[in-house]
Coordinates of C-alpha atoms and ligand atoms in Angstrom, one line a residue:
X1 CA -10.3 -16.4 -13.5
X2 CA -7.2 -13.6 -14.1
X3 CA -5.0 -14.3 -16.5
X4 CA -2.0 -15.2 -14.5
X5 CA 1.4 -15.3 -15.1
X6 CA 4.4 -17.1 -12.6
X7 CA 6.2 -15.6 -10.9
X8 CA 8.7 -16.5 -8.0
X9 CA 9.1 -14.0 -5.4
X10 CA 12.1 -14.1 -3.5
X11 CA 11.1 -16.3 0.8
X12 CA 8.3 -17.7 -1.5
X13 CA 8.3 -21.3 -2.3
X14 CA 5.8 -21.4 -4.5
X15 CA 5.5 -19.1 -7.3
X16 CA 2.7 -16.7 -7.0
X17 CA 0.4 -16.2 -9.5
X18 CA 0.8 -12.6 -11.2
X19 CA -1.6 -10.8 -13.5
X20 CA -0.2 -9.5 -16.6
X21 CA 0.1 -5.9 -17.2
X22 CA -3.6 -6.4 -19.5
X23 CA -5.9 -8.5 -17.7
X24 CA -8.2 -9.6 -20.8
X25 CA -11.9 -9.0 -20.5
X26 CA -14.4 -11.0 -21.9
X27 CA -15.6 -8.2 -23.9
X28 CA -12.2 -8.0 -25.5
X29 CA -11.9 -4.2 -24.2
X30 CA -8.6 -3.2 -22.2
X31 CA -8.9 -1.4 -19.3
X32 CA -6.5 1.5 -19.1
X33 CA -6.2 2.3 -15.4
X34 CA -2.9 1.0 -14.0
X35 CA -1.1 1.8 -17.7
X36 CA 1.6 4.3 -18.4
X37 CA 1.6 7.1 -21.0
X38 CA 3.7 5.2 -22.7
X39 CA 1.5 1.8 -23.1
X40 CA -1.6 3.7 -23.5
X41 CA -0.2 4.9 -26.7
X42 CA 1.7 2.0 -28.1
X43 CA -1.9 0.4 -27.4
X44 CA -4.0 3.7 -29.6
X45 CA -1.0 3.0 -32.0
X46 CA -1.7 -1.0 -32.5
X47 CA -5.5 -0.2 -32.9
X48 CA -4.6 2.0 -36.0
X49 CA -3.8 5.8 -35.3
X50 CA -0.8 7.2 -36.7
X51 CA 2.3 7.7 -34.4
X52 CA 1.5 11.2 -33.8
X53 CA -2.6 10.9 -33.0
X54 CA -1.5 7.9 -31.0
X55 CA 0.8 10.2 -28.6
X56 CA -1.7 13.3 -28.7
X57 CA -4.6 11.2 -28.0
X58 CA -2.3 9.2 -25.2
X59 CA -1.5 12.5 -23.6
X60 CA -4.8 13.9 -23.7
X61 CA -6.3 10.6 -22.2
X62 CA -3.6 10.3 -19.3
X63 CA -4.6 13.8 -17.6
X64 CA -8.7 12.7 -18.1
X65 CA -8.3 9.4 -16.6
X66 CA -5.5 9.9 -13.6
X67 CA -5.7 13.9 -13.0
X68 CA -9.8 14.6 -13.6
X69 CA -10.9 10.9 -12.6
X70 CA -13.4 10.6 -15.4
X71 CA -14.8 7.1 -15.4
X72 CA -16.4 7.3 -19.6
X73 CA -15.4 8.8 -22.9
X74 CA -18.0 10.9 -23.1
X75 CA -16.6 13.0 -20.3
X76 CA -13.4 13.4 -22.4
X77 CA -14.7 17.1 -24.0
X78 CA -11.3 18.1 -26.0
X79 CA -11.4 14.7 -27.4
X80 CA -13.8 14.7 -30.8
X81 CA -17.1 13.6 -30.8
X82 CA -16.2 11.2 -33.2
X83 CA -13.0 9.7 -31.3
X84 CA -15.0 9.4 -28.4
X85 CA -17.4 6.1 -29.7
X86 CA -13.8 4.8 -31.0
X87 CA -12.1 4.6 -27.6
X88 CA -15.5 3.1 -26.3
X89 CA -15.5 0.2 -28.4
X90 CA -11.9 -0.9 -27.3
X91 CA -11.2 0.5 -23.6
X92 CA -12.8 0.8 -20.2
X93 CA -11.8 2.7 -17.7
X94 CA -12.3 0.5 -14.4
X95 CA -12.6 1.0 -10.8
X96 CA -12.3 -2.3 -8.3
X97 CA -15.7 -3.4 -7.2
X98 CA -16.9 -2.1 -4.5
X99 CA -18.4 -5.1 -2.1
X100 CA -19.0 -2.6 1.1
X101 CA -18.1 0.5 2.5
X102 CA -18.0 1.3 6.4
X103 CA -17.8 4.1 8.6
X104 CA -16.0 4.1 11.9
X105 CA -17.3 6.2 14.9
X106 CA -13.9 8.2 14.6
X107 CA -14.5 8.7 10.9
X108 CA -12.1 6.1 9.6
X109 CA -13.9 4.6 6.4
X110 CA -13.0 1.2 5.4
X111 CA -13.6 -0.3 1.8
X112 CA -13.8 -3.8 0.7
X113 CA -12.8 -4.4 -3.0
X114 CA -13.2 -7.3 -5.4
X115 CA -10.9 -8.0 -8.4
X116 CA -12.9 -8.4 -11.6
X117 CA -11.7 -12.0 -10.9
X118 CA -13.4 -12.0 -7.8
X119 CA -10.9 -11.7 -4.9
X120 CA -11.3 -9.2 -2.1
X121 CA -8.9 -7.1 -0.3
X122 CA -8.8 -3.6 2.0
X123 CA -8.4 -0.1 1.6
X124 CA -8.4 2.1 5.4
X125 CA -8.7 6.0 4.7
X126 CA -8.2 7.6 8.1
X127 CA -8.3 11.6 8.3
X128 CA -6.6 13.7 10.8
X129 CA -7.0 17.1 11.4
X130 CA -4.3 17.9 9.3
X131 CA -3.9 15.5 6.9
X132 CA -6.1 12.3 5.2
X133 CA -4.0 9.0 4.7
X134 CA -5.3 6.2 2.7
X135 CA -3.7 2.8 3.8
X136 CA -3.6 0.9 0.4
X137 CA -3.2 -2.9 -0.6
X138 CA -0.6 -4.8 -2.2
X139 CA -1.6 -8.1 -2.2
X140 CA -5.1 -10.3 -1.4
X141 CA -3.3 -11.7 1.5
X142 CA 0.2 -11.9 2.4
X143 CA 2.6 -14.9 2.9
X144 CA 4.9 -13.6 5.5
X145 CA 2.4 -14.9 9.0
X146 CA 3.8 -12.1 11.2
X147 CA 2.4 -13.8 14.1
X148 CA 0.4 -10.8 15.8
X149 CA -0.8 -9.5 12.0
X150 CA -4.5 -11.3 11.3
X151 CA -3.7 -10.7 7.8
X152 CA -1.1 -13.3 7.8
X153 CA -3.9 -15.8 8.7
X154 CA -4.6 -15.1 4.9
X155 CA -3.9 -17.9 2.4
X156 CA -1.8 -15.4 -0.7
X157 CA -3.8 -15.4 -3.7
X158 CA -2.4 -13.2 -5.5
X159 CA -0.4 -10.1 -6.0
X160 CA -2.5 -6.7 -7.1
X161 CA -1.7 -5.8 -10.2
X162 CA -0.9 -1.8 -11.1
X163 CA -4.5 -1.0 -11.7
X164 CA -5.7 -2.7 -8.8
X165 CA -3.3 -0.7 -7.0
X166 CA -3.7 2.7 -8.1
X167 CA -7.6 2.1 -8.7
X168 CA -7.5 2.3 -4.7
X169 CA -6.2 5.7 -4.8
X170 CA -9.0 6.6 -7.5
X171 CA -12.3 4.9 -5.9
X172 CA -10.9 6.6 -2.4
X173 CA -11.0 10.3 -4.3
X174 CA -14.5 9.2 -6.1
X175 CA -15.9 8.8 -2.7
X176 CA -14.4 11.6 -1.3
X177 CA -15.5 14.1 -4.3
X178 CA -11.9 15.3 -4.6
X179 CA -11.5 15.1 -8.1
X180 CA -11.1 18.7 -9.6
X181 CA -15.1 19.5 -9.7
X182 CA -14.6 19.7 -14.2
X183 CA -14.1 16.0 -14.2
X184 CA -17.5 15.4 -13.9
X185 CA -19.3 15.4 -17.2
X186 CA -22.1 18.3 -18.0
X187 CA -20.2 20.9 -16.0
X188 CA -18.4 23.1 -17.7
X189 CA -14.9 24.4 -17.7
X190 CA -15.8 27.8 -16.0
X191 CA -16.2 26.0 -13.2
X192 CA -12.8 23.7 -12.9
X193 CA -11.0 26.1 -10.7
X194 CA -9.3 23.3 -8.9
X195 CA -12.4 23.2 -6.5
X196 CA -11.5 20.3 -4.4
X197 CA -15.0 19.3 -2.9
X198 CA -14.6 16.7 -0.2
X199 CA -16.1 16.8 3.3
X200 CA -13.5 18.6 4.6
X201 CA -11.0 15.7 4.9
X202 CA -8.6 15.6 2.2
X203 CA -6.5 12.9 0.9
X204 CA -3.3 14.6 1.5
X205 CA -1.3 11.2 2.3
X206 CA -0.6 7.1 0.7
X207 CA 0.7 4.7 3.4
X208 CA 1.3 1.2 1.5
X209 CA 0.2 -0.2 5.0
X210 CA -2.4 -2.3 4.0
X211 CA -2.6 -6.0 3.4
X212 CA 0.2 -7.5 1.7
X213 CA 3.9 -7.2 1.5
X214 CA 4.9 -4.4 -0.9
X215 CA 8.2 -5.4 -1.8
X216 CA 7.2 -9.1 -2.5
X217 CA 5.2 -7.2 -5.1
X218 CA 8.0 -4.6 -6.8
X219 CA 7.6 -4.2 -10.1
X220 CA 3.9 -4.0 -9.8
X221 CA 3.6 -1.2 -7.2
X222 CA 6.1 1.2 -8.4
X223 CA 3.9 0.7 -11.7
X224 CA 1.3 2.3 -9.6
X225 CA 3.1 4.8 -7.1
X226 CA 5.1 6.0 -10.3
X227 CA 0.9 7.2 -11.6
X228 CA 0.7 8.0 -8.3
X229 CA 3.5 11.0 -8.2
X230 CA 3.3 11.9 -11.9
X231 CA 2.7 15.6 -12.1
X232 CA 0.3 15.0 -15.0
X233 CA -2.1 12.3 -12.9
X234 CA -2.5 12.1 -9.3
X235 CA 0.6 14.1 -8.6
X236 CA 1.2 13.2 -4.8
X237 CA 4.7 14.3 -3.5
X238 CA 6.7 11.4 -2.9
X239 CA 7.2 13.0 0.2
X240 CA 3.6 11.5 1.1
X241 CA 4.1 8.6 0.4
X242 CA 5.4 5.8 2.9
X243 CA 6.0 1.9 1.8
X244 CA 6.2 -0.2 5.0
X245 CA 8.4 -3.4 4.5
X246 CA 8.6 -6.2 7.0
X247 CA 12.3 -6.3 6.0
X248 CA 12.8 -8.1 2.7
X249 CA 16.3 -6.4 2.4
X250 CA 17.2 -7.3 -1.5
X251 CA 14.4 -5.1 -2.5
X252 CA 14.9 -2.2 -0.1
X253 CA 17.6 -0.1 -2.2
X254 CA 15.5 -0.6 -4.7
X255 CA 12.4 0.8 -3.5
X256 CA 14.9 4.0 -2.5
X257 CA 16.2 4.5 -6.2
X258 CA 13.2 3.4 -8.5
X259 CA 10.4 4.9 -6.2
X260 CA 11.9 6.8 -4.4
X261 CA 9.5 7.1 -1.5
X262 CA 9.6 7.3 2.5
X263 CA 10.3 4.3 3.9
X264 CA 9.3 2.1 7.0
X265 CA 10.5 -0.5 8.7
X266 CA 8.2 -3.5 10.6
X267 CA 11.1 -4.2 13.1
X268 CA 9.4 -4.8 16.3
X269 CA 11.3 -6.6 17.8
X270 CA 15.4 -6.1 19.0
X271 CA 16.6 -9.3 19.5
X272 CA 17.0 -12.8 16.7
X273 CA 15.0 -14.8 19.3
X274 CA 11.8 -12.7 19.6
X275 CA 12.0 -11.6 16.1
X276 CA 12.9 -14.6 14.6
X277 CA 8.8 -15.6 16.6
X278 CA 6.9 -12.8 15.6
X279 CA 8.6 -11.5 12.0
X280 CA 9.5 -15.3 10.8
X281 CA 11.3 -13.6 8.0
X282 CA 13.8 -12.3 10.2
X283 CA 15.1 -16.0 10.0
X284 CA 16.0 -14.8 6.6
X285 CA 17.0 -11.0 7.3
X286 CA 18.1 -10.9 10.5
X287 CA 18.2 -7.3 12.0
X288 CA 21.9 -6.0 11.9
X289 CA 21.5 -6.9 8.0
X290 CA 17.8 -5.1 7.9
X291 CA 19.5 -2.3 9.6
X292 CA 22.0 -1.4 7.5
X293 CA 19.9 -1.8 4.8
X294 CA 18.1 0.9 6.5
X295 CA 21.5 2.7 7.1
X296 CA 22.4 2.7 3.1
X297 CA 18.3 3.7 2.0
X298 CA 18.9 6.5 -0.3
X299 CA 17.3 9.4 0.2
X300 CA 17.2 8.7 4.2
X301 CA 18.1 12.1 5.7
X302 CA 17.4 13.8 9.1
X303 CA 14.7 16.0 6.9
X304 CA 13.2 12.7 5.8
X305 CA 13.4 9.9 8.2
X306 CA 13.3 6.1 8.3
X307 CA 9.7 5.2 10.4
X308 CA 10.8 2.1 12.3
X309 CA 7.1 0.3 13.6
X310 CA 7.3 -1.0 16.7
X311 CA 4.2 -3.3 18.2
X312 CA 3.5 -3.5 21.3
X313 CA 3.1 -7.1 22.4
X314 CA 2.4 -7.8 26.6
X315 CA 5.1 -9.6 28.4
X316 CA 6.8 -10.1 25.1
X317 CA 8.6 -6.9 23.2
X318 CA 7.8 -4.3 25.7
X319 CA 10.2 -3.9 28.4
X320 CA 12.8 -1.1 29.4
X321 CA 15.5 -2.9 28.4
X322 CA 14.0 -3.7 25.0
X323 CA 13.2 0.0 24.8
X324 CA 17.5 0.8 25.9
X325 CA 18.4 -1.8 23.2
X326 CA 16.3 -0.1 20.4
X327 CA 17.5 3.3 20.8
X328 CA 21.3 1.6 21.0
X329 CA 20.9 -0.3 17.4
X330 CA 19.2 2.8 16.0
X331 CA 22.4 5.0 16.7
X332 CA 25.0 2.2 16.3
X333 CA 23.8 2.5 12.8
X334 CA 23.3 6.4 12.6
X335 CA 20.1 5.9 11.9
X336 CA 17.4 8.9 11.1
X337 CA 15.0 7.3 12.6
X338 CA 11.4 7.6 14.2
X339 CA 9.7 5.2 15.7
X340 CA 5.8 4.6 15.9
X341 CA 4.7 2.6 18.7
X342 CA 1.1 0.5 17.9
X343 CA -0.3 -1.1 20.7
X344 CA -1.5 -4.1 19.1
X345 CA -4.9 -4.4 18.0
X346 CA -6.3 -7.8 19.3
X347 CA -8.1 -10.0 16.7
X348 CA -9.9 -13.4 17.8
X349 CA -7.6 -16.1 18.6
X350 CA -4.2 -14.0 18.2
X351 CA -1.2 -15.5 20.5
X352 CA -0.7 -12.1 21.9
X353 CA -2.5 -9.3 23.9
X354 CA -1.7 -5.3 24.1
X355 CA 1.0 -3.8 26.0
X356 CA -0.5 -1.5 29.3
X357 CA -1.0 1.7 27.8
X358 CA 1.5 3.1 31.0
X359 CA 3.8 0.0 30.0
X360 CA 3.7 2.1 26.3
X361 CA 4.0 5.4 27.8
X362 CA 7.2 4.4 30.0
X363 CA 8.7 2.6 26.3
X364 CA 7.5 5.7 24.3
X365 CA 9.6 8.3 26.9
X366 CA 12.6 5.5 27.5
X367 CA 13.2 6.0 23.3
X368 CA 12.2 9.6 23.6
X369 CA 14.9 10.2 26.3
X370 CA 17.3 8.4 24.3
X371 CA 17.1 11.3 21.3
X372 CA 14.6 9.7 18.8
X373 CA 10.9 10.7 18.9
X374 CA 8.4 7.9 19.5
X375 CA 4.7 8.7 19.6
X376 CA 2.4 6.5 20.2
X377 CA -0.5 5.3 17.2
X378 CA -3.5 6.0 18.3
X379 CA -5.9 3.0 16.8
X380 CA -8.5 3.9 14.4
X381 CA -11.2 2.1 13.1
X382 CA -11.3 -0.3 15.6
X383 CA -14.9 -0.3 15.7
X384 CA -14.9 -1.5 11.8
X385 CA -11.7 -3.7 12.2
X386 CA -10.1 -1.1 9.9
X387 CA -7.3 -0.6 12.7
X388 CA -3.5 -1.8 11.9
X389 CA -3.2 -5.6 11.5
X390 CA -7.0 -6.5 11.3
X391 CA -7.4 -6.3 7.8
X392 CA -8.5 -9.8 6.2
X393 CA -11.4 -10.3 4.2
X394 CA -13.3 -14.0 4.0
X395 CA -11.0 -15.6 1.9
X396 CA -9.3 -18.7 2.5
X397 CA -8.2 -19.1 6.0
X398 CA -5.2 -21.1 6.7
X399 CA -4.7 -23.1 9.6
X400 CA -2.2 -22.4 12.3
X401 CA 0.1 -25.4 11.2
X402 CA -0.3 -24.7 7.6
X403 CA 1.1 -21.5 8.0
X404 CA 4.0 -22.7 10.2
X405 CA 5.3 -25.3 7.7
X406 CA 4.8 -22.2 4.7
X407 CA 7.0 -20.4 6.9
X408 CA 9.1 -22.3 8.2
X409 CA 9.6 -23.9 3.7
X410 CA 9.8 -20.0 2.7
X411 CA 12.7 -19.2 5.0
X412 CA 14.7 -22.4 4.0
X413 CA 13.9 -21.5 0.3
Ligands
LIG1 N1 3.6 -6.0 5.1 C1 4.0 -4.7 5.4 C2 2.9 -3.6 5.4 C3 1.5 -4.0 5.9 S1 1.3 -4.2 7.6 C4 4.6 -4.7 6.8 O1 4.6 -5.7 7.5 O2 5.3 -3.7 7.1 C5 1.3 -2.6 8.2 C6 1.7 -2.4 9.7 O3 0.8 -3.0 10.6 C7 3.0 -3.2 10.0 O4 3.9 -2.4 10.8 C8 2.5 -4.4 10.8 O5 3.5 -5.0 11.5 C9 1.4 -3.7 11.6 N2 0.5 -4.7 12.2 C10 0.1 -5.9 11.7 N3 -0.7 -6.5 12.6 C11 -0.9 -5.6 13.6 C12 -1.8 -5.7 14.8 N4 -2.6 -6.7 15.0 N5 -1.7 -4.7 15.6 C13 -0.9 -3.6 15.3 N6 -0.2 -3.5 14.3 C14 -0.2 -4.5 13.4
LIG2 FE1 2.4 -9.6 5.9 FE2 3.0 -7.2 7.0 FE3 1.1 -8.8 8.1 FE4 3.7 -9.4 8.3 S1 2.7 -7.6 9.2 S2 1.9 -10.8 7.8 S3 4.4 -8.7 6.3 S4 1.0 -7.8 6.1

């Protein structure tokens, strides 16, 4: 088992357990992936170099690990020879476990990952022929039990920790070759010309999209998105980089000032009573409180908008009048706003079914008419359950009235 910490999280009774920054390893080695500069060299520092090898050799290890993806010492060919044995005997530099990979038809790939203490979760990477996206994890479950969301049939394990996070974003460019071709040991720097091999589909894009609730998990992924944008590691724009929230609106300004990143919005729903059913933590943040939360993100501008999700349920959030309302709340609150309309992606035994696809056109041009763009998702991966919603692994299932009581003790909490 993890080393855990506890932790409450705001909704949640129960505290949930959190892995420390250093997971310790039976080998007594640290794995470095998911640490700052910073901690990488306070930790070269405790093992015995002087201040000033400790911040060289921090620097210098920083761009190997996060910006050339080198997974051994070895690789590491400004470091000396001698150094290199030294490291070896005291770090790793880890990747999640990969259980099994699939391929979609469309060419969606879907990962599943195991935690060196053996829990599994999701990573989606879905390219488009302008851009790749990789829908990433922030918990092994999720305790919220949106009701149309199969991952909320997931007991919570556990939050990801940093590494676990932005080891995602690494494995995804191991398997797509996209690390600058030099990171790979025996070739030689001639050759590192910033030669981005992949097969043509780049990872230009990070949705935090896939199973969990981000902001139930703060701390631990703006540790990783903060590797994620650093110029000197995986330097992605924050600009292409969206964290989707089912509304937990103490965290929201936040997650505008710390990370700094796009934002989207699981509202899906316009009025208390159907929200209240299908995003039980609306009971909690109702919607005039989520939107103007949304209203006061910083950083929201017409150049870089609010993405307001909107799932299409039959006979249940999917009428004209639902569409009216939505485009009235999102200018009462001068919103910049977009909205993505998901026909819901059916997953055995879910209360719901999907919305007509001309019931979603006539919703998608009633918002369109009313000023704010609305395209419709197209779902990937279905073929591979990789599609919105259906990510869950094996673990513990919960039963129907387990999860009602959680939610119904996490909203009174
Ligand atoms: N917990 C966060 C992020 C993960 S869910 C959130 O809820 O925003 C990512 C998106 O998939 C959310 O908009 C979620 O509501 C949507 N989703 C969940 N289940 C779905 C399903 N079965 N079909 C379509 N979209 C779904
Ligand atoms: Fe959790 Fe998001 Fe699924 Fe709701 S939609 S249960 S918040 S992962």
């Amino acid at each position: 088992m993890a080393d855990t910490t506890l932790m409450s999280i705001p909704g949640q009774v129960d505290p949930v357990p959190v892995a420390r920054d250093i997971t310790p390893r039976e080998d007594g080695r640290v794995d470095l992936i998911g640490l700052p500069k910073d901690r990488i060299r306070e930790l070269f520092a405790e093992a015995g170099l002087d201040p000033k090898q400790a911040k060289l050799r921090a620097k210098q290890v920083f761009h190997w690990l996060y910006h050339r993806g080198v997974t051994d010492f070895e690789a590491m060919t400004d470091i000396a020879k001698t150094m290199r044995p030294w490291l070896t005997e005291r770090f790793v530099i880890g990747r999640p476990e990969v259980v099994e990979a699939q391929h979609s038809t469309d060419g969606t790939r879907k990962w599943l990952l195991k935690t060196a203490d053996g829990h599994e979760f999701e990573m989606v990477f879905i390219p488009d022929a302008d851009r790749g996206t990789l829908c990433v994890s922030s918990q092994v479950g999720c305790t919220l039990n949106c009701r149309f969301c199969h991952t909320g049939t997931m007991k919570l394990v556990r939050n990801l920790t940093p590494g676990e996070i932005v080891g995602q974003v690494m494995l995804a460019r191991d398997a797509l070759g996209e690390w600058p071709k030099g990171s790979m040991a025996g070739l030689d720097e001639a050759e590192d010309e910033g030669h981005y091999t992949s097969d043509g589909r780049l990872l230009t894009n990070i949705v935090m999209m896939g199973m969990g609730e981000p902001l139930y998990n703060f701390e631990n992924v703006k540790g990783a998105l903060k590797l994620v944008m650093d110029g000197d590691g995986l330097a992605l724009s924050k600009r292409r980089i969206t964290l989707s929230t089912s509304g937990v609106v103490p965290m929201m300004d936040r997650c505008g000032q710390e990370i700094g990143v796009n934002l989207a919005v699981s509202l899906h729903a316009v009025t208390k009573e159907i929200r209240d059913e299908i995003v039980p933590l609306n009971k909690k943040y109702g919607i005039e409180e989520l939107l103007q939360a949304c209203a006061d993100y910083p950083g929201a501008s017409n150049a870089r908008r609010i993405t307001f999700e909107y799932v299409m349920l039959k006979d249940k959030n999917d009428t004209d009048e639902h569409a009216r309302e939505l485009v009235r709340l999102l200018k009462q609150y001068k919103l910049p706003a977009k909205v993505n309309l998901i026909p819901f992606n059916p997953w055995p035994g879910a209360a719901y079914d999907t919305s007509t696809p001309e019931r979603v056109k006539r919703f998608s041009d009633i918002v369109f008419e009313g000023g704010i763009s609305a395209p419709v998702r197209t779902p990937r991966g279905r073929d591979i359950d990789a599609a919105c919603g259906q990510l869950k692994t094996s673990a513990e299932k919960k039963s129907r009235a387990q999860r009602d009581r959680e939610a119904a003790e996490a909203i009174e909490a």
